[in-house]
PDB file of C-alpha atoms in Angstrom:
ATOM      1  CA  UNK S   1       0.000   0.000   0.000  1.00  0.00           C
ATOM      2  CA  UNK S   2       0.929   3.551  -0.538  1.00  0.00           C
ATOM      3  CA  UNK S   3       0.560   6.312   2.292  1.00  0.00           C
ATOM      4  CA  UNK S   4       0.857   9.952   1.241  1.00  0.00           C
ATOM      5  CA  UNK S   5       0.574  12.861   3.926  1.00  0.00           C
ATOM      6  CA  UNK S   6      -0.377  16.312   2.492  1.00  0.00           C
ATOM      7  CA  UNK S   7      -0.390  19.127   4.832  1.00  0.00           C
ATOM      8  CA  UNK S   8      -3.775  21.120   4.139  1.00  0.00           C
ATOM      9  CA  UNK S   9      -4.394  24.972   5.181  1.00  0.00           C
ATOM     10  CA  UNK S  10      -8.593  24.542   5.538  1.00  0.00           C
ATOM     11  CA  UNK S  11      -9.569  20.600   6.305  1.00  0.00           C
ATOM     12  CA  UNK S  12     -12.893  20.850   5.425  1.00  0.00           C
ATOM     13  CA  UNK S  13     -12.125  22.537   2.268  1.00  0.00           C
ATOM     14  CA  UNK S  14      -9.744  19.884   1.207  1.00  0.00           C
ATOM     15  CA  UNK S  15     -11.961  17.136   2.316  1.00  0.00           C
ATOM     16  CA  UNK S  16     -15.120  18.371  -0.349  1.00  0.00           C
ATOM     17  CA  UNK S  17     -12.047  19.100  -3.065  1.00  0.00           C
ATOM     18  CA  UNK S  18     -11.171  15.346  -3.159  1.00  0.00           C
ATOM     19  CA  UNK S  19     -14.555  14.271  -2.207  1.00  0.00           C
ATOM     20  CA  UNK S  20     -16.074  16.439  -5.567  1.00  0.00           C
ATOM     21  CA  UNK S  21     -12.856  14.307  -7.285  1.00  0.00           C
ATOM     22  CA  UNK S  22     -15.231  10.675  -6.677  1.00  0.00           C
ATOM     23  CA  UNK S  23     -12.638   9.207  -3.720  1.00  0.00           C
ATOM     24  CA  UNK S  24     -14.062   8.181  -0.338  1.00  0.00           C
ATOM     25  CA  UNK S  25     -13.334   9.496   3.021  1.00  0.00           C
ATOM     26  CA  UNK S  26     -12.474   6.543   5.575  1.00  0.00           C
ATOM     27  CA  UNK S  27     -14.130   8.369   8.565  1.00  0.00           C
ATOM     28  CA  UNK S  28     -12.103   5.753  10.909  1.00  0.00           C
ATOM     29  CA  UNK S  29      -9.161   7.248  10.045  1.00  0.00           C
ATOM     30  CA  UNK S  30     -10.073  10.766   9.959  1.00  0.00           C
ATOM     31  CA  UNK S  31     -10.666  13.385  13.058  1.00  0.00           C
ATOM     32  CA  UNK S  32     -11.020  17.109  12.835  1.00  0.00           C
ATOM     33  CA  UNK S  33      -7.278  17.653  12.065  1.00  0.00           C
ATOM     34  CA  UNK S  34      -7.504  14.793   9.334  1.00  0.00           C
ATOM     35  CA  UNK S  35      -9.141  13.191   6.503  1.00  0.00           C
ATOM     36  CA  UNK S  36      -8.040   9.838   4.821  1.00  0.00           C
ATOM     37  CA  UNK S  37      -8.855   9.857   1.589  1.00  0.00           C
ATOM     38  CA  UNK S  38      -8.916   6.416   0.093  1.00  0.00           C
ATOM     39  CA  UNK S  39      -8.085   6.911  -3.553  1.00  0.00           C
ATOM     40  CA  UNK S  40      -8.287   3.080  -4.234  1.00  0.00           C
ATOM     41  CA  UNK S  41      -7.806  -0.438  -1.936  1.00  0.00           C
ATOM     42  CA  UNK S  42      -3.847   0.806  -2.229  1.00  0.00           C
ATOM     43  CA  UNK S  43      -3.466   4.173  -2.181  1.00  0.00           C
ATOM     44  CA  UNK S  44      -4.729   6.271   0.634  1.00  0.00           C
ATOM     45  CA  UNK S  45      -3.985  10.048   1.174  1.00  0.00           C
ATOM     46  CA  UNK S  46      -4.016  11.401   4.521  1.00  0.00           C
ATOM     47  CA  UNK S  47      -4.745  15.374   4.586  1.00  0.00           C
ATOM     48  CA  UNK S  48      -3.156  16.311   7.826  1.00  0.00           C
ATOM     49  CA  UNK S  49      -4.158  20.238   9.227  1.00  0.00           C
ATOM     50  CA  UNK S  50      -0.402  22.217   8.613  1.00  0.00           C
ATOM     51  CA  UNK S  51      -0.761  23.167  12.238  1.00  0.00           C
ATOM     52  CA  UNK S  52      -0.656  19.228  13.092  1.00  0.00           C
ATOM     53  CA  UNK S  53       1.890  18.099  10.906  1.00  0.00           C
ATOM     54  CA  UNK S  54       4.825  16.639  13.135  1.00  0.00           C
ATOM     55  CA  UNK S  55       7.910  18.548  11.193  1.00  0.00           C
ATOM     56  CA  UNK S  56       7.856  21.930   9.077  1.00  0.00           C
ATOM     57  CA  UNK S  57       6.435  22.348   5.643  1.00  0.00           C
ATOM     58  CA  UNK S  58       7.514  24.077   2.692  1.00  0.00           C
ATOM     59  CA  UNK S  59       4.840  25.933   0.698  1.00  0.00           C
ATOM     60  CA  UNK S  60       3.857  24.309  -2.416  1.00  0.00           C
ATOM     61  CA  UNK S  61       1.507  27.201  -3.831  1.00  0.00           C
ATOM     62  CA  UNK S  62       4.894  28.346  -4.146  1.00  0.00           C
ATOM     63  CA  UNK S  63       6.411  25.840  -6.076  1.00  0.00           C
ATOM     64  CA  UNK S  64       5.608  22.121  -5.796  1.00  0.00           C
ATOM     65  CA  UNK S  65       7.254  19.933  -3.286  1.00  0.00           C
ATOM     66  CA  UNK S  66       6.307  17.159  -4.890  1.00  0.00           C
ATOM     67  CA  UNK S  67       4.350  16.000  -7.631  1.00  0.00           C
ATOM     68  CA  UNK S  68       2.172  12.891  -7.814  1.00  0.00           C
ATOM     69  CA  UNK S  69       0.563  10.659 -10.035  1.00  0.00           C
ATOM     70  CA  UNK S  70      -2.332   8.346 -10.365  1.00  0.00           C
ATOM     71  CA  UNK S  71      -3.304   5.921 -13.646  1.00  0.00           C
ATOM     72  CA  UNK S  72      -6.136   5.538 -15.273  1.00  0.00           C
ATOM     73  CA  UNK S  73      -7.446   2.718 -17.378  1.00  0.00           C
ATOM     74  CA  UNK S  74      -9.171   4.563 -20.111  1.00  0.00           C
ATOM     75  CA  UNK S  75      -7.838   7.681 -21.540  1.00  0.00           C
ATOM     76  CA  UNK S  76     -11.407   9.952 -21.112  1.00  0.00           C
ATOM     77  CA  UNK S  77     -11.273   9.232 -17.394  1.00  0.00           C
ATOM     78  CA  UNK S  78      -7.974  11.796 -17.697  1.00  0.00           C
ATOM     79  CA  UNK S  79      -9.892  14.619 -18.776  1.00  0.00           C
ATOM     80  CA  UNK S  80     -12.945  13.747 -16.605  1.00  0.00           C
ATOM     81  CA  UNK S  81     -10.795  13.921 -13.086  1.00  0.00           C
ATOM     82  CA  UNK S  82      -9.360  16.959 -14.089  1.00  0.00           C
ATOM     83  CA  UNK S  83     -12.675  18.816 -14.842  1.00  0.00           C
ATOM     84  CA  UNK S  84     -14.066  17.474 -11.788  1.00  0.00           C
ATOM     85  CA  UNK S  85     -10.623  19.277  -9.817  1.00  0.00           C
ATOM     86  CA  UNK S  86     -10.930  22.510 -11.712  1.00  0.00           C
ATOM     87  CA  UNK S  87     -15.031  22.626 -10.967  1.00  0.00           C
ATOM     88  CA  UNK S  88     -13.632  21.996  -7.563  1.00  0.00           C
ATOM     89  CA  UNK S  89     -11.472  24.846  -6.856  1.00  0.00           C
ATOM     90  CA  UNK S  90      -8.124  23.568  -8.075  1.00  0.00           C
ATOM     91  CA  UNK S  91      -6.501  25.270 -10.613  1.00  0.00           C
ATOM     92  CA  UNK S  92      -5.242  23.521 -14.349  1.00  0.00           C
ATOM     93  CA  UNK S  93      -1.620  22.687 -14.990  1.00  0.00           C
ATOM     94  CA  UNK S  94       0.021  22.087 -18.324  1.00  0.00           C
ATOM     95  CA  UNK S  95      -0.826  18.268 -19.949  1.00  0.00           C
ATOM     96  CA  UNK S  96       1.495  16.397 -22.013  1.00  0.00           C
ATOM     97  CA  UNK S  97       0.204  13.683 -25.394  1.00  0.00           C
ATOM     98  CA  UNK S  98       2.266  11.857 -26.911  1.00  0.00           C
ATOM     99  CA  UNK S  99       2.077   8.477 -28.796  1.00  0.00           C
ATOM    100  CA  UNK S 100       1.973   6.599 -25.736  1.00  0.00           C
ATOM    101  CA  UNK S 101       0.391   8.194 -22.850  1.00  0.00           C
ATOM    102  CA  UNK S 102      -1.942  11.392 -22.302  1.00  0.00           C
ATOM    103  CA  UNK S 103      -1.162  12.790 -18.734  1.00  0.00           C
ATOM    104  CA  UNK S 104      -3.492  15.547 -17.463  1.00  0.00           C
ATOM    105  CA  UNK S 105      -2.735  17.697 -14.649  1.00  0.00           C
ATOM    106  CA  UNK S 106      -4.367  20.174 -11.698  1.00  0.00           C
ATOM    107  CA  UNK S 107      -3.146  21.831  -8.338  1.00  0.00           C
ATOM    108  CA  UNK S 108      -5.558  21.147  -5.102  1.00  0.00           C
ATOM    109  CA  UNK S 109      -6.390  24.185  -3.458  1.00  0.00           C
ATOM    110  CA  UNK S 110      -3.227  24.180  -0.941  1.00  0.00           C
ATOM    111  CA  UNK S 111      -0.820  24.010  -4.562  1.00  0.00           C
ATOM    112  CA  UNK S 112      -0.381  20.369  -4.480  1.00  0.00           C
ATOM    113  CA  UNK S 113       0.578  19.016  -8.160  1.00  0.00           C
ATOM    114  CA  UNK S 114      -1.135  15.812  -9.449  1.00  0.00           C
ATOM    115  CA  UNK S 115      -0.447  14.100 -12.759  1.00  0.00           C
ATOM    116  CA  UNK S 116      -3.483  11.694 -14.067  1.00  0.00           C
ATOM    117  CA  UNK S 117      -2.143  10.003 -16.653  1.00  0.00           C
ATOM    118  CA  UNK S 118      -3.494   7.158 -18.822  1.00  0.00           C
ATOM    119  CA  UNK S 119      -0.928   4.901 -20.772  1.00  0.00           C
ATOM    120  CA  UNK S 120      -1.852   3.132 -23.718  1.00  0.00           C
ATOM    121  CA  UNK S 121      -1.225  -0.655 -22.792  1.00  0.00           C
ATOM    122  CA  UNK S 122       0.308  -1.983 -25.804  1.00  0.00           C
ATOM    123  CA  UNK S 123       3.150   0.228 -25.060  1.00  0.00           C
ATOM    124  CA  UNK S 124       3.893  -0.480 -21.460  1.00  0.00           C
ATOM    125  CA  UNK S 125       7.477  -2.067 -21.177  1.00  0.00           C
ATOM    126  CA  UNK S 126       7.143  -4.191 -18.118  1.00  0.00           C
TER     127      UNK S 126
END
């Protein structure tokens, strides 16, 4: 499994951004200084208040800190999580097509960069 912490300025706010983006919230493993978003049975993301978050943290409205990815199995699925981030407060990045893959891309409303990005199977090296 895959565990990513993102430090968040306004919980609640974040918590309807990746809510409006289709992924669940496991209330469980959320309190008022945290959401876990479950992204799929692997990937979880854990949006952590910045005033809770154990060591300091850089600014990424200010330049990204980090930039992260998620697949998708069908190329319109690209375009349709990145509408549902921009309709959602987050603001559009530059995408890249090329012969192979079609990656789409948004900042959440804190500045944090995700990539969606579909790759056409027949081309996957494994």
């Amino acid at each position: 499994m895959l565990f990513v912490t993102l430090p968040v300025r306004d919980l609640p706010a974040s918590r309807r951004f990746y809510e409006a983006l289709g992924f669940r919230i496991n209330e469980h493993s959320s309190d008022e200084h945290t959401a876990a978003v479950v992204v799929d049975d692997n990937i979880v993301v854990t949006l952590l208040s910045r005033d809770s978050f154990p060591v300091p943290v850089g600014d990424p409205a200010a330049g990204p800190t980090a930039v992260h990815c998620l697949t998708v199995e069908h190329r319109p699925q690209v375009d349709e999580l990145v509408e549902a981030a921009l309709a959602s407060g987050g603001t559009a990045r530059p995408a890249t097509d090329d012969e192979t893959t079609y990656t789409g891309s948004f900042a959440d409303p804190d500045g944090h960069v995700w990539q969606i990005r579909w790759m056409d199977q027949l081309h996957v090296v494994n």
